[in-house]
């Protein structure tokens, strides 16, 4: 069924998570500017709008986790 939400319970039973396509696309699009302090996109702010339950929080948390790990690797103090 096109556009159907993934069955989260079935995914959990199989031991797998499920990412929505826009979450992966957002993360991959934001990684270069998050990793490079001189990237041109540092001047751009992205706003994601999806209705409640669309996965926005997970997309932002994924980028936040990437940024935290990258900062820790670069500045281990």
Short mmCIF file of C-alpha atoms in Angstrom, two decimals:
data_model
loop_
_atom_site.label_atom_id
_atom_site.label_comp_id
_atom_site.label_asym_id
_atom_site.label_seq_id
_atom_site.Cartn_x
_atom_site.Cartn_y
_atom_site.Cartn_z
CA UNK A 1 0.00 0.00 0.00
CA UNK A 2 1.60 3.25 -1.12
CA UNK A 3 2.03 5.89 1.57
CA UNK A 4 1.17 3.50 4.40
CA UNK A 5 2.99 3.97 7.67
CA UNK A 6 5.42 1.20 8.59
CA UNK A 7 4.21 -1.32 11.14
CA UNK A 8 6.27 -0.30 14.18
CA UNK A 9 5.22 -3.30 16.27
CA UNK A 10 6.31 -5.74 13.57
CA UNK A 11 9.64 -3.93 13.24
CA UNK A 12 10.20 -4.11 17.00
CA UNK A 13 9.45 -7.82 17.03
CA UNK A 14 12.09 -8.32 14.34
CA UNK A 15 14.56 -6.26 16.32
CA UNK A 16 14.65 -3.52 13.71
CA UNK A 17 13.88 0.16 13.82
CA UNK A 18 12.21 1.97 11.00
CA UNK A 19 13.24 5.30 9.57
CA UNK A 20 11.06 7.36 7.31
CA UNK A 21 12.62 8.42 4.03
CA UNK A 22 12.54 12.14 4.88
CA UNK A 23 14.40 11.47 8.16
CA UNK A 24 17.29 9.85 6.32
CA UNK A 25 17.22 12.53 3.61
CA UNK A 26 17.23 15.33 6.20
CA UNK A 27 20.09 13.73 8.11
CA UNK A 28 22.20 13.16 4.99
CA UNK A 29 21.49 16.68 3.71
CA UNK A 30 22.43 18.28 7.03
CA UNK A 31 25.59 16.28 7.79
CA UNK A 32 27.98 18.22 5.49
CA UNK A 33 27.07 21.62 6.93
CA UNK A 34 27.09 20.24 10.47
CA UNK A 35 30.55 18.70 10.04
CA UNK A 36 32.22 21.60 8.21
CA UNK A 37 32.34 24.92 10.12
CA UNK A 38 33.11 26.78 6.88
CA UNK A 39 30.25 25.26 4.85
CA UNK A 40 28.07 27.79 2.97
CA UNK A 41 24.88 26.29 4.39
CA UNK A 42 25.82 27.42 7.90
CA UNK A 43 23.84 30.57 7.12
CA UNK A 44 20.66 28.58 6.32
CA UNK A 45 18.01 27.38 8.76
CA UNK A 46 15.79 24.47 7.74
CA UNK A 47 12.27 24.08 9.02
CA UNK A 48 10.54 20.71 8.78
CA UNK A 49 6.77 20.55 8.84
CA UNK A 50 4.93 17.26 9.03
CA UNK A 51 1.79 16.61 11.02
CA UNK A 52 2.04 15.12 14.50
CA UNK A 53 3.62 11.69 14.46
CA UNK A 54 5.62 12.36 11.31
CA UNK A 55 9.04 11.76 12.89
CA UNK A 56 10.45 15.29 13.12
CA UNK A 57 11.84 14.78 16.60
CA UNK A 58 13.73 11.66 15.55
CA UNK A 59 15.21 13.47 12.54
CA UNK A 60 16.48 16.33 14.71
CA UNK A 61 17.71 13.92 17.41
CA UNK A 62 19.61 11.95 14.79
CA UNK A 63 21.39 15.11 13.66
CA UNK A 64 21.99 16.13 17.27
CA UNK A 65 23.54 12.74 18.05
CA UNK A 66 25.81 13.02 15.01
CA UNK A 67 26.90 16.51 16.07
CA UNK A 68 27.59 15.44 19.67
CA UNK A 69 29.68 12.44 18.60
CA UNK A 70 31.60 14.57 16.09
CA UNK A 71 32.35 17.22 18.71
CA UNK A 72 33.52 14.58 21.18
CA UNK A 73 35.83 13.04 18.55
CA UNK A 74 37.26 16.44 17.62
CA UNK A 75 37.63 17.72 21.20
CA UNK A 76 38.09 14.71 23.49
CA UNK A 77 39.31 16.71 26.54
#
